[in-house]
Amino acid sequence: MKAVILAGGKGTRLRPYTTAFPKPLMPVGDKPILEIILRQLKSHGINEVIMAVGHLAELIMTFFGDGSKFGVKIKYSREDEPLGTAGPLSLIKDELTETFLVMNGDILTTLNYSDLIEYHKKSNATATVALNKRDVYIDFGVVELDKNSNIVDYIEKPTLHYLVSMGIYVFEPEVLKYIPNKRFDFPDLVKELISKGEKVKGYVYDGYWLDIGRPEDYEKACNEIDRIYNDLFKVE
C-alpha cells in the first residue's frame, strides 16, 4: 500500500522558522515531524511513500533521499505552483492504482493507521476521512434571535462540539477522476464526491492528535513528545 504525504506547504503560521526551513523538517523531540510519520507508517506496513513537495523541496529531498535509511521507498512529486491540498494528487494519478492513504506532513498523532485502513475497506467506501473531536469555548453569552429579532435563547459562555478533519484520508483510485489539474482542496473534493453519490465515511478517533502548524501546537508537541512517543508506534 502507498501513502502520499503532503509536504509542499510554506508553513506561514510558523514563520519566521519556516522562511528558510520547511515545516516537515521542524524537530519534535530529536526527530523531524516527517521522520516520525515515516517511522509510524512503516510500523503499519506502509513501505512506499510519495512526497508531494514544493516549498524548500531540496532540503526535504536531501534529508530523506530515497528513503532507504528509514526502511521505506520514497518518490517525489514536485509542484511548479501551489495546487492546494488535493490538487497535488492530479500529478501522480498513474502511481495510485490501488487503495492509498493521504496525509499532511505535519501531524503528530497516536492514530492506529492499520485500524483506519481496515475500517475503510470494510465499509466499502470511496473515501474515508479521519476525524477528531474538538471543543470550542466561546467566552461570551450567545444569543439566538427569531426572524423578528426576538430573543428566543440565551446561552452563557457555551462550549461547542465539533468533529474536525485530522488531515488523514484513505482513498480508492476512483477519487482521482474528480480532481482537476489545478488548485483544489480536500473540502472541495469531499463535497464533490458526496454530490456524485460516492460513499464517504468518517472515522472518529478520540486519541492524541496535533497539527503542529500553529506555534502553540508546535510548542505543545515538543513538550509532550517524550510522554507519548511509545504510543506513536503501537500496532495492535
Tab-separated table of C-alpha atoms in Angstrom:
chain	number	residue	atom	x	y	z
A	1	MET	CA	0.000	0.000	0.000
A	2	LYS	CA	1.176	3.519	-0.816
A	3	ALA	CA	0.951	6.693	1.206
A	4	VAL	CA	1.048	10.209	-0.170
A	5	ILE	CA	2.470	12.772	2.242
A	6	LEU	CA	1.722	16.419	1.544
A	7	ALA	CA	4.920	18.289	2.348
A	8	GLY	CA	4.809	21.250	-0.003
A	9	GLY	CA	3.239	23.999	2.093
A	10	LYS	CA	5.006	27.174	3.139
A	11	GLY	CA	4.135	26.843	6.831
A	12	THR	CA	3.218	30.521	7.070
A	13	ARG	CA	1.826	30.201	10.604
A	14	LEU	CA	5.238	29.084	11.882
A	15	ARG	CA	7.187	31.985	10.435
A	16	PRO	CA	9.936	33.080	10.841
A	17	TYR	CA	11.167	29.488	11.372
A	18	THR	CA	9.716	28.241	8.082
A	19	THR	CA	11.043	31.110	5.977
A	20	ALA	CA	14.253	29.169	5.394
A	21	PHE	CA	13.261	25.790	6.845
A	22	PRO	CA	10.413	23.538	5.637
A	23	LYS	CA	7.746	22.718	8.214
A	24	PRO	CA	8.039	18.913	7.742
A	25	LEU	CA	11.635	19.144	8.990
A	26	MET	CA	10.700	21.002	12.180
A	27	PRO	CA	12.035	18.908	15.066
A	28	VAL	CA	9.675	17.372	17.589
A	29	GLY	CA	11.932	15.937	20.249
A	30	ASP	CA	15.071	14.705	18.496
A	31	LYS	CA	13.462	13.925	15.133
A	32	PRO	CA	11.762	15.951	12.391
A	33	ILE	CA	7.986	15.517	12.424
A	34	LEU	CA	8.112	13.947	8.952
A	35	GLU	CA	10.619	11.319	10.089
A	36	ILE	CA	8.270	10.373	12.930
A	37	ILE	CA	5.449	9.988	10.395
A	38	LEU	CA	7.568	7.792	8.122
A	39	ARG	CA	8.505	5.514	11.002
A	40	GLN	CA	4.855	5.270	12.008
A	41	LEU	CA	3.740	4.337	8.500
A	42	LYS	CA	6.464	1.716	8.247
A	43	SER	CA	5.329	0.166	11.535
A	44	HIS	CA	1.905	-0.286	9.916
A	45	GLY	CA	3.312	-1.988	6.829
A	46	ILE	CA	3.290	1.031	4.516
A	47	ASN	CA	6.640	0.910	2.750
A	48	GLU	CA	6.043	3.059	-0.343
A	49	VAL	CA	5.697	6.804	0.038
A	50	ILE	CA	5.206	9.610	-2.443
A	51	MET	CA	6.081	13.016	-1.049
A	52	ALA	CA	4.335	15.960	-2.675
A	53	VAL	CA	6.867	18.748	-2.244
A	54	GLY	CA	7.108	22.404	-3.198
A	55	HIS	CA	8.405	24.997	-0.741
A	56	LEU	CA	12.108	24.355	0.009
A	57	ALA	CA	11.774	20.933	-1.631
A	58	GLU	CA	15.540	20.482	-1.973
A	59	LEU	CA	16.013	20.393	1.795
A	60	ILE	CA	13.352	17.711	2.236
A	61	MET	CA	14.684	15.641	-0.668
A	62	THR	CA	18.254	15.897	0.612
A	63	PHE	CA	17.302	14.833	4.133
A	64	PHE	CA	15.105	11.854	3.204
A	65	GLY	CA	16.709	10.785	-0.081
A	66	ASP	CA	15.250	7.578	-1.469
A	67	GLY	CA	14.033	6.552	1.979
A	68	SER	CA	16.376	3.599	2.357
A	69	LYS	CA	17.794	4.803	5.676
A	70	PHE	CA	14.240	4.799	7.057
A	71	GLY	CA	13.310	1.427	5.572
A	72	VAL	CA	10.845	2.827	3.048
A	73	LYS	CA	10.865	3.666	-0.650
A	74	ILE	CA	10.332	7.359	-1.354
A	75	LYS	CA	9.423	9.069	-4.606
A	76	TYR	CA	8.878	12.796	-5.011
A	77	SER	CA	6.286	14.817	-6.881
A	78	ARG	CA	7.113	18.473	-7.191
A	79	GLU	CA	4.626	21.288	-7.719
A	80	ASP	CA	5.620	24.103	-10.059
A	81	GLU	CA	2.882	26.200	-8.487
A	82	PRO	CA	0.724	25.703	-5.373
A	83	LEU	CA	-2.063	23.197	-6.051
A	84	GLY	CA	-3.838	23.252	-2.698
A	85	THR	CA	-4.264	20.163	-0.550
A	86	ALA	CA	-5.926	17.766	-3.025
A	87	GLY	CA	-4.529	19.193	-6.267
A	88	PRO	CA	-1.098	17.521	-5.931
A	89	LEU	CA	-2.788	14.138	-6.449
A	90	SER	CA	-3.511	15.146	-10.047
A	91	LEU	CA	0.223	14.909	-10.789
A	92	ILE	CA	0.575	11.296	-9.640
A	93	LYS	CA	-2.627	9.628	-10.851
A	94	ASP	CA	-0.706	6.910	-12.677
A	95	GLU	CA	1.037	5.923	-9.432
A	96	LEU	CA	-2.181	5.415	-7.463
A	97	THR	CA	-3.916	2.327	-8.822
A	98	GLU	CA	-4.988	0.737	-5.515
A	99	THR	CA	-6.292	1.876	-2.125
A	100	PHE	CA	-3.968	4.605	-0.820
A	101	LEU	CA	-3.503	6.836	2.204
A	102	VAL	CA	-3.019	10.597	2.042
A	103	MET	CA	-1.905	12.767	4.940
A	104	ASN	CA	-0.360	16.075	5.847
A	105	GLY	CA	3.318	16.053	6.705
A	106	ASP	CA	2.955	17.925	9.993
A	107	ILE	CA	0.721	15.663	12.076
A	108	LEU	CA	1.578	14.185	15.456
A	109	THR	CA	-0.963	11.519	16.390
A	110	THR	CA	-1.247	8.128	18.054
A	111	LEU	CA	-3.834	7.079	15.458
A	112	ASN	CA	-3.636	3.403	14.530
A	113	TYR	CA	-3.300	3.620	10.748
A	114	SER	CA	-3.998	-0.081	10.338
A	115	ASP	CA	-7.365	0.287	12.058
A	116	LEU	CA	-8.236	3.270	9.869
A	117	ILE	CA	-7.404	1.372	6.686
A	118	GLU	CA	-9.308	-1.719	7.825
A	119	TYR	CA	-12.364	0.424	8.646
A	120	HIS	CA	-12.220	1.981	5.187
A	121	LYS	CA	-12.020	-1.338	3.398
A	122	LYS	CA	-14.777	-2.996	5.441
A	123	SER	CA	-17.123	-0.066	4.782
A	124	ASN	CA	-16.589	-0.288	1.005
A	125	ALA	CA	-16.171	3.484	0.950
A	126	THR	CA	-14.669	5.501	-1.870
A	127	ALA	CA	-13.143	7.852	0.698
A	128	THR	CA	-12.668	7.838	4.465
A	129	VAL	CA	-11.750	10.922	6.478
A	130	ALA	CA	-10.099	10.559	9.901
A	131	LEU	CA	-11.873	12.823	12.403
A	132	ASN	CA	-11.058	14.115	15.874
A	133	LYS	CA	-13.345	15.686	18.459
A	134	ARG	CA	-12.678	19.319	19.243
A	135	ASP	CA	-14.360	21.572	21.784
A	136	VAL	CA	-14.520	25.317	21.175
A	137	TYR	CA	-15.136	27.506	24.212
A	138	ILE	CA	-16.998	30.761	23.489
A	139	ASP	CA	-16.126	33.378	26.093
A	140	PHE	CA	-19.344	35.359	25.524
A	141	GLY	CA	-23.045	34.962	26.030
A	142	VAL	CA	-24.519	33.595	22.805
A	143	VAL	CA	-27.945	34.876	21.792
A	144	GLU	CA	-30.355	33.355	19.269
A	145	LEU	CA	-32.966	35.521	17.508
A	146	ASP	CA	-36.056	34.637	15.514
A	147	LYS	CA	-36.931	36.323	12.215
A	148	ASN	CA	-38.488	39.250	14.099
A	149	SER	CA	-35.370	39.857	16.220
A	150	ASN	CA	-36.988	38.464	19.338
A	151	ILE	CA	-34.528	36.713	21.625
A	152	VAL	CA	-35.525	33.061	21.842
A	153	ASP	CA	-32.458	31.649	23.565
A	154	TYR	CA	-29.503	32.894	25.580
A	155	ILE	CA	-26.575	30.647	26.483
A	156	GLU	CA	-23.832	31.945	28.747
A	157	LYS	CA	-20.331	31.075	27.519
A	158	PRO	CA	-21.149	27.798	25.775
A	159	THR	CA	-18.748	25.099	24.643
A	160	LEU	CA	-19.383	23.979	21.082
A	161	HIS	CA	-18.522	20.456	19.987
A	162	TYR	CA	-17.204	19.644	16.528
A	163	LEU	CA	-15.687	16.797	14.564
A	164	VAL	CA	-12.684	18.135	12.636
A	165	SER	CA	-10.603	16.598	9.879
A	166	MET	CA	-7.279	15.244	11.094
A	167	GLY	CA	-5.691	15.734	7.671
A	168	ILE	CA	-5.542	11.961	7.127
A	169	TYR	CA	-7.539	10.204	4.403
A	170	VAL	CA	-7.902	6.782	2.797
A	171	PHE	CA	-8.976	6.807	-0.845
A	172	GLU	CA	-9.863	4.451	-3.634
A	173	PRO	CA	-8.372	5.285	-7.056
A	174	GLU	CA	-11.824	6.386	-8.273
A	175	VAL	CA	-11.453	9.673	-6.398
A	176	LEU	CA	-8.754	10.764	-8.821
A	177	LYS	CA	-11.238	11.356	-11.639
A	178	TYR	CA	-12.796	14.131	-9.560
A	179	ILE	CA	-9.523	16.040	-9.081
A	180	PRO	CA	-8.810	18.694	-11.745
A	181	ASN	CA	-5.354	19.718	-12.903
A	182	LYS	CA	-5.463	22.937	-10.929
A	183	ARG	CA	-5.629	24.182	-7.347
A	184	PHE	CA	-8.100	22.030	-5.437
A	185	ASP	CA	-8.605	21.391	-1.717
A	186	PHE	CA	-9.899	18.403	0.236
A	187	PRO	CA	-13.158	20.070	1.358
A	188	ASP	CA	-13.928	20.640	-2.347
A	189	LEU	CA	-13.090	17.014	-3.130
A	190	VAL	CA	-15.259	15.600	-0.334
A	191	LYS	CA	-18.228	17.756	-1.361
A	192	GLU	CA	-17.759	16.715	-4.983
A	193	LEU	CA	-17.680	13.033	-4.012
A	194	ILE	CA	-20.867	13.422	-1.982
A	195	SER	CA	-22.629	15.272	-4.817
A	196	LYS	CA	-21.741	12.436	-7.195
A	197	GLY	CA	-23.201	9.825	-4.879
A	198	GLU	CA	-19.892	8.317	-3.780
A	199	LYS	CA	-19.700	6.726	-0.328
A	200	VAL	CA	-17.685	8.954	2.022
A	201	LYS	CA	-17.147	7.709	5.581
A	202	GLY	CA	-15.865	9.362	8.738
A	203	TYR	CA	-13.537	7.533	11.129
A	204	VAL	CA	-13.771	9.136	14.579
A	205	TYR	CA	-10.590	8.911	16.644
A	206	ASP	CA	-10.689	10.084	20.269
A	207	GLY	CA	-6.952	9.823	20.939
A	208	TYR	CA	-3.977	12.155	20.682
A	209	TRP	CA	-3.749	14.418	17.630
A	210	LEU	CA	-1.947	17.664	16.916
A	211	ASP	CA	-1.372	19.608	13.733
A	212	ILE	CA	1.904	21.358	14.541
A	213	GLY	CA	1.227	24.202	12.098
A	214	ARG	CA	0.382	26.704	14.836
A	215	PRO	CA	3.105	27.945	17.206
A	216	GLU	CA	1.125	26.965	20.311
A	217	ASP	CA	0.509	23.429	18.983
A	218	TYR	CA	4.129	23.042	17.913
A	219	GLU	CA	5.261	24.029	21.414
A	220	LYS	CA	2.742	21.602	22.919
A	221	ALA	CA	4.019	18.765	20.707
A	222	CYS	CA	7.605	19.437	21.754
A	223	ASN	CA	6.606	19.413	25.425
A	224	GLU	CA	4.598	16.186	25.154
A	225	ILE	CA	6.636	14.075	22.732
A	226	ASP	CA	8.519	12.151	25.436
A	227	ARG	CA	5.262	11.194	27.156
A	228	ILE	CA	3.503	9.899	24.031
A	229	TYR	CA	6.464	8.654	21.966
A	230	ASN	CA	5.998	4.934	22.611
A	231	ASP	CA	2.274	5.200	21.857
A	232	LEU	CA	3.050	6.564	18.386
A	233	PHE	CA	4.272	3.178	17.213
A	234	LYS	CA	1.796	0.799	18.840
A	235	VAL	CA	0.294	-1.673	16.377
A	236	GLU	CA	-2.388	-3.842	17.942
